Each structure stands twice: as C-alpha cells, then as structure tokens.
RNA sequence: GCCGGGGUAGCCCAGCUGGUCAGAGCGAACGGCUCAUACCCGUUAGGUCGAGGGUUCGAGUCCCUCCCCCGGCACCA
C-alpha cells in the first residue's frame, strides 16, 4: 500500500468542526498547523494523508434548520461550505473532507454501535433528571437555577428516560496503562497529568443515545429504531470511517497505524478518554499521537489596549496574504501553549522576517545579477572559504528543520531557516558583489550564484509554511518545490537557466500608519450594554432588606465561601452562605449592615443551606458589599 | 484548595540532564554600505534570570517557602 520509497504512513486529522459554527482563528490555526505538519512530512518522504471535515448532527443543527424552515440536511449542505470553501483560501489542501451525514460515515457508526452492543459494551438503562420541555434538555439538580430551567427560568419536570450507555468504565485501567507506557502519546507531555487526573476520579459510563421523540437529527441506533446516536460518539468515529474501517481493512490498517490527531486543548478529554476507550472497546489500536494546541487569545485586555487586536485575524489574510498569515500563526505559537494575537505583532514579523530578510534576499540577488549579467542564473567559479561557510550552513539546514518538526517545534524550524537567510544576507553584504563586479566578473557571478542558491534552498524548506509564495519564488528561478528533502542539495540550482525578477513578494507594511490606526481604534470604547429591559412589576418581585451580620465563619473545604448568621429584624434570623472569602475576612463582616435578597429560594452550598443572597458590587476580583450610608434597623425594606 | 505550565534585556522569547547560560530576534542609538522592499551589515542593552532561604567548590539550571500570570479539576455565579 505504501508508495515505493516512502517512509510509511502519516495520517493527520483536524477535529471535525461543528457545522453551525462560524469559522474563526482557532479553526484556522489548527487546520493550518495540520496542513503544515503534513506538508513537512510529505517533504521528509512519508506517505501522508490529511483529513478534515464537519460534524453535522445534533440538537443545534436541528433547531437552526427548524428556525429557517428547511430540512437539517439542506441546512448542513449550505453551512458546510463555510469550512470547505475556507481551506483553499488559506492554502490548506486536505485529501478528504468528511461530513457526518455521509452514508459512508453513518454506516460505520452503525456497525461500530452494533459491534459494541453485541459485545455487551452498550447497555440500556433508565436515567432520571429534570427535563425542561422549553429547550428539550435534561438538567441535573445542580444545573437548575432556583429549581427552574437555567436557560428559560421556566418550570422543569422530573422525568425518567430510557437510554443507552457505553461501558467506558471497563477500559479505565487499560487506558491508564497505555498513557503511562507511551510518553509521546499526548503532546505536549505535560497534558498527561491532566488526563491521568481525570482518570483518577474514575470513569463513569456515558450516555450515547437520544430518543427520537426529543432529537431526531442523528444516526439511528441499529438495535433500536427509536433512538439516535448522541453526537460526540458519532463525530469521533469520523477518523476511522474516512479511511475505510469495515470497508477496506488494508487501507484502514495502513493509515491508522500512523495517525496524528491535532486538536484544541478544549477537547483533550473527549479525545484522550472518550475516543480512546471507544477504540479499546472496538479492539482497535490507539492513536499514535494526540497533539493538543493552545488558544489564540484575542481579547486579552492588556493586549488590546496597547497593541490593538480589534480585527478578526481571519480578515488579515486579505491584507497580508494567506501565506503571511500562515507564517505568523506557525512562527508565533509554540504548540500547546496559548499566544496572543495582535495585528501589530503580525505586521512586525511580516516586515522583519518576510519583507526585509526572506523576500529581500531573492530580490537583491536577482536584481544585481540581472543588471550585470542579464536574467540568467550565473555559473559559479571556485568557492572561497567565505562561500564554503555559507554552503556548510545550507547543507546542515534540512536536518535542523527536520529535527525541529519531528519534535513539533515548527516555530523553531522556521527560525532555523530564517537564521540561514540572515547569514546569506550578511554574506552578500560582506562580499560586495556590486563592487567586485567592476574588477572581477567571475567572482561576482559566483557570489550571485551562491546567494541565489541559498534563496532557493530557503524557499524549498519554507514551502510547507507558505506554499504559494515559495512556489512563486521557485518558479522565478526556473525551479519548483522539492518533492523530497533529499533533493534539496547545494548545486541543484542550474546555471544557464533563465530567471525572472519578481516584484516585491512581501510589500512592506507602513508600521507608523498601522500604529496610528490602532491608536485611533482604541480611543473609542464601545458602550457596554445593559440587560434587557424589565418592568416595575419585575422589580417588585424582589424582596430586598437590610440585615445585620451576627456571625461569620469560613466554610470548611471551600476557599471562598463564608457562612453568616444575619439578623433581619422582624423577619427573623437567616443563615446565608456567600462567596466573599477572597475579598473579606470572616471576622471583619461581623456587625456590618448588609443588603439581603430575602425571598430567594434557599439553596445548598457545601451542604449548608443559604437562605438568601448578599448584594455586592463588582465581579471577579473586586467585590464590594453594599451598605446603607446611615444607620437603619435590620429588616428595613429597600425600594 | 489540589494538579500542571509559566514568571530571563523596553517587547517577543532561547537557555535539555548544574560550571563560556547571562543569550537570539524585534524596537532604540550610533556607524558602514548602496545590490535590494527607507533594505542590509556592524557596534551599543550593563537585565538583582518573580521574592526569600538552602544544597554545592560552583545554580535561571537542583531542594524548600512565598508572590504573580495561565490552564485543568473542585467550587462559585
């Protein structure tokens, strides 16, 4: 199955994105990363396969379609284009784009379910919970707000529902062992502890069905026509349905043996626990690698104030080009860690790395040679020691890039290429071919050749990052991207062939203008929105009174709860538990007159009943209790 | 509160298993060059390597305590 001469399979996947989502920088980053990783491995001689796609089942899709008055399928057919059409514009080239509504996928989901059912890993059981008919969802006791539906505030009903469950608990130990024995299973490695911690709490069996009376948009269970498969169980199987599980065993085994799942850190548990136990249950090998990426933070306040990141990063591809966006995303983020996105930082890298160094090397060399010798790649003469120093660096470069990529350090790989480019610029500078040419044409030709050859090598190694721009560069040198890294050799650039002098590949951005623009944007802060309007009658429902704190003590086991006895005068004494511990010392609260929402339904916190709520201003770190500005008796009403 | 990651030059970050580890890039200043996209090249940063202890002949690099940021869990809304 492997193509002759290839090193073996590297099968890369992105998550399948929820079809209702609007594509954002997170989707783009993960997909570009996967594409880049794949392109590098193809260059390194691996047989590669790249899958992405969309997740199309579930409640939200059904709801959205209903709202629009069209079938869920029609809705999906339309929405999936948002993702499918985005990828080419980012120079992402997947081999396959899977949709979970495709028959090839639904067939696999059903077969897998049947297999697990036959094996006894799926069983039926009754589930009891609070059901909200308004949103057609179940909630646990904890999720209820004042005993009402947390989304609508309306009544909920205790309801029993029969459902099917996956015996995940059975595979807990096997999974733990696999994680311990395969240190490179989770990337970065420190994620391992997170997953082991999750396992430590013990795995519970998972509900994997929904009755069609509630949700009909899904894959019907093969052993019970009245139910559909719950979305996550359905969706995860895309990784195996796309490569021929149950239909083409040879193909499936081949690609599956080299699978790399690229995911965001938010779905690490889904992949490292749910998905892996599913695979264990199905008797399939676990993925070779699960790579959890970090987030691009775009609303970090410090960042937005000083550096400006008001723009949608995806829009920047119009301004800077898709390749430049790819470059920045790959260069600026260390896989697994969060990074801040700002246009200014991107522009600085763009100018510094791409325009001034990478693009300029080719530009200065071609223009000089063209002027002196015409648009023909010159023939080098004897190499000097200076030449050889650069040549040695060029020879070492492919190995450095390969090592960096192998350890998921694409940022480092890029930096290695750039270091080389900088040294080539320095070489050109030091050799002064524009002066040498006046006395020694042959020497000038050699310098020109060395510079061009360096540019060609850099372009080839940068091709996985910037496919289009590097192709343009290489084609201008009568060349093309290398098929394998072994082909990237000093001397491959053919003297005598024509070259073309390109215009600026990466036109510089005017940073002064950009900074001014950002400053302007930051000047006009958007007014905050208040909550939806209410009537006086709504307000009248609240019984708010003053109260005096009689006693206060921290709640054991909690880091911020404080238990207080509060005197409400004619309304008696109350116990109220509040989350003030990070702002107030318990003893400082005693004696304070506070404002209490007195008719709030009691609620249990840490096993203690809280009969009301203290009103406080602020949120998060700054919380200030409200106090009347002159003494009033406990129990006074507030209006 | 528990677990993990991080706190290194104005900015972004390298520094693995202790001894050229006190660094690169950007920005800034000065100088050089003019082939090139006001570009490139050179010199210049004296930074208590978050704080305080400790181990050691010697510690960003190991140990302890503490502070701050991020993430996971718990919890809160």
PDB file of N, CA, C and O in Angstrom, chain A residues 184-208:
ATOM      1  N   UNK A 184       4.959   9.614  24.451  1.00  0.00           N
ATOM      2  CA  UNK A 184       4.717  10.562  23.358  1.00  0.00           C
ATOM      3  C   UNK A 184       3.277  10.491  22.835  1.00  0.00           C
ATOM      4  O   UNK A 184       2.952  11.043  21.797  1.00  0.00           O
ATOM      5  N   UNK A 185       2.438   9.811  23.591  1.00  0.00           N
ATOM      6  CA  UNK A 185       1.042   9.676  23.195  1.00  0.00           C
ATOM      7  C   UNK A 185       0.341  11.036  23.234  1.00  0.00           C
ATOM      8  O   UNK A 185      -0.349  11.429  22.301  1.00  0.00           O
ATOM      9  N   UNK A 186       0.541  11.755  24.320  1.00  0.00           N
ATOM     10  CA  UNK A 186      -0.047  13.079  24.456  1.00  0.00           C
ATOM     11  C   UNK A 186       1.018  14.147  24.285  1.00  0.00           C
ATOM     12  O   UNK A 186       2.056  14.109  24.940  1.00  0.00           O
ATOM     13  N   UNK A 187       0.765  15.082  23.409  1.00  0.00           N
ATOM     14  CA  UNK A 187       1.690  16.177  23.139  1.00  0.00           C
ATOM     15  C   UNK A 187       0.973  17.487  23.421  1.00  0.00           C
ATOM     16  O   UNK A 187      -0.137  17.683  22.937  1.00  0.00           O
ATOM     17  N   UNK A 188       1.549  18.404  24.201  1.00  0.00           N
ATOM     18  CA  UNK A 188       2.791  18.267  24.954  1.00  0.00           C
ATOM     19  C   UNK A 188       2.622  17.274  26.107  1.00  0.00           C
ATOM     20  O   UNK A 188       1.501  17.013  26.531  1.00  0.00           O
ATOM     21  N   UNK A 189       3.738  16.767  26.567  1.00  0.00           N
ATOM     22  CA  UNK A 189       3.693  15.689  27.535  1.00  0.00           C
ATOM     23  C   UNK A 189       3.013  16.086  28.838  1.00  0.00           C
ATOM     24  O   UNK A 189       2.399  15.262  29.507  1.00  0.00           O
ATOM     25  N   UNK A 190       3.090  17.375  29.178  1.00  0.00           N
ATOM     26  CA  UNK A 190       2.524  17.759  30.480  1.00  0.00           C
ATOM     27  C   UNK A 190       1.007  17.616  30.523  1.00  0.00           C
ATOM     28  O   UNK A 190       0.411  17.668  31.590  1.00  0.00           O
ATOM     29  N   UNK A 191       0.405  17.424  29.377  1.00  0.00           N
ATOM     30  CA  UNK A 191      -1.044  17.199  29.358  1.00  0.00           C
ATOM     31  C   UNK A 191      -1.402  15.850  29.971  1.00  0.00           C
ATOM     32  O   UNK A 191      -2.539  15.597  30.347  1.00  0.00           O
ATOM     33  N   UNK A 192      -0.394  15.005  29.993  1.00  0.00           N
ATOM     34  CA  UNK A 192      -0.586  13.654  30.506  1.00  0.00           C
ATOM     35  C   UNK A 192      -1.211  13.680  31.894  1.00  0.00           C
ATOM     36  O   UNK A 192      -2.146  12.939  32.186  1.00  0.00           O
ATOM     37  N   UNK A 193      -0.688  14.538  32.723  1.00  0.00           N
ATOM     38  CA  UNK A 193      -1.173  14.595  34.111  1.00  0.00           C
ATOM     39  C   UNK A 193      -2.629  15.008  34.186  1.00  0.00           C
ATOM     40  O   UNK A 193      -3.361  14.567  35.053  1.00  0.00           O
ATOM     41  N   UNK A 194      -2.997  15.867  33.266  1.00  0.00           N
ATOM     42  CA  UNK A 194      -4.374  16.308  33.254  1.00  0.00           C
ATOM     43  C   UNK A 194      -5.298  15.133  33.004  1.00  0.00           C
ATOM     44  O   UNK A 194      -6.319  14.960  33.661  1.00  0.00           O
ATOM     45  N   UNK A 195      -4.906  14.314  32.038  1.00  0.00           N
ATOM     46  CA  UNK A 195      -5.746  13.182  31.687  1.00  0.00           C
ATOM     47  C   UNK A 195      -5.710  12.123  32.795  1.00  0.00           C
ATOM     48  O   UNK A 195      -6.743  11.564  33.177  1.00  0.00           O
ATOM     49  N   UNK A 196      -4.519  11.898  33.333  1.00  0.00           N
ATOM     50  CA  UNK A 196      -4.415  10.919  34.420  1.00  0.00           C
ATOM     51  C   UNK A 196      -5.252  11.380  35.609  1.00  0.00           C
ATOM     52  O   UNK A 196      -5.882  10.578  36.299  1.00  0.00           O
ATOM     53  N   UNK A 197      -5.274  12.673  35.828  1.00  0.00           N
ATOM     54  CA  UNK A 197      -6.087  13.232  36.903  1.00  0.00           C
ATOM     55  C   UNK A 197      -7.562  12.978  36.663  1.00  0.00           C
ATOM     56  O   UNK A 197      -8.315  12.652  37.583  1.00  0.00           O
ATOM     57  N   UNK A 198      -7.946  13.092  35.419  1.00  0.00           N
ATOM     58  CA  UNK A 198      -9.336  12.834  35.056  1.00  0.00           C
ATOM     59  C   UNK A 198      -9.674  11.368  35.315  1.00  0.00           C
ATOM     60  O   UNK A 198     -10.738  11.040  35.834  1.00  0.00           O
ATOM     61  N   UNK A 199      -8.737  10.514  34.978  1.00  0.00           N
ATOM     62  CA  UNK A 199      -8.963   9.081  35.171  1.00  0.00           C
ATOM     63  C   UNK A 199      -9.029   8.716  36.649  1.00  0.00           C
ATOM     64  O   UNK A 199      -9.762   7.827  37.057  1.00  0.00           O
ATOM     65  N   UNK A 200      -8.254   9.427  37.421  1.00  0.00           N
ATOM     66  CA  UNK A 200      -8.159   9.146  38.838  1.00  0.00           C
ATOM     67  C   UNK A 200      -9.518   9.219  39.524  1.00  0.00           C
ATOM     68  O   UNK A 200      -9.797   8.498  40.485  1.00  0.00           O
ATOM     69  N   UNK A 201     -10.333  10.118  39.022  1.00  0.00           N
ATOM     70  CA  UNK A 201     -11.651  10.279  39.621  1.00  0.00           C
ATOM     71  C   UNK A 201     -12.589   9.140  39.254  1.00  0.00           C
ATOM     72  O   UNK A 201     -13.700   9.054  39.778  1.00  0.00           O
ATOM     73  N   UNK A 202     -12.120   8.304  38.358  1.00  0.00           N
ATOM     74  CA  UNK A 202     -12.941   7.167  37.963  1.00  0.00           C
ATOM     75  C   UNK A 202     -13.821   7.503  36.777  1.00  0.00           C
ATOM     76  O   UNK A 202     -14.402   8.573  36.718  1.00  0.00           O
ATOM     77  N   UNK A 203     -13.889   6.583  35.839  1.00  0.00           N
ATOM     78  CA  UNK A 203     -14.706   6.817  34.655  1.00  0.00           C
ATOM     79  C   UNK A 203     -16.116   6.318  34.885  1.00  0.00           C
ATOM     80  O   UNK A 203     -16.333   5.237  35.436  1.00  0.00           O
ATOM     81  N   UNK A 204     -17.060   7.118  34.452  1.00  0.00           N
ATOM     82  CA  UNK A 204     -18.451   6.697  34.519  1.00  0.00           C
ATOM     83  C   UNK A 204     -18.904   6.336  33.114  1.00  0.00           C
ATOM     84  O   UNK A 204     -18.402   6.864  32.131  1.00  0.00           O
ATOM     85  N   UNK A 205     -19.865   5.448  33.037  1.00  0.00           N
ATOM     86  CA  UNK A 205     -20.386   5.096  31.738  1.00  0.00           C
ATOM     87  C   UNK A 205     -21.073   6.303  31.126  1.00  0.00           C
ATOM     88  O   UNK A 205     -21.570   7.173  31.824  1.00  0.00           O
ATOM     89  N   UNK A 206     -21.060   6.335  29.808  1.00  0.00           N
ATOM     90  CA  UNK A 206     -21.563   7.524  29.136  1.00  0.00           C
ATOM     91  C   UNK A 206     -22.825   7.260  28.338  1.00  0.00           C
ATOM     92  O   UNK A 206     -22.947   6.247  27.648  1.00  0.00           O
ATOM     93  N   UNK A 207     -23.733   8.164  28.464  1.00  0.00           N
ATOM     94  CA  UNK A 207     -24.966   8.076  27.703  1.00  0.00           C
ATOM     95  C   UNK A 207     -24.671   8.417  26.239  1.00  0.00           C
ATOM     96  O   UNK A 207     -24.086   9.455  25.951  1.00  0.00           O
ATOM     97  N   UNK A 208     -25.034   7.532  25.351  1.00  0.00           N
ATOM     98  CA  UNK A 208     -24.686   7.749  23.944  1.00  0.00           C
ATOM     99  C   UNK A 208     -25.909   7.771  23.030  1.00  0.00           C
ATOM    100  O   UNK A 208     -25.780   7.613  21.824  1.00  0.00           O
TER     101      UNK A 208
END
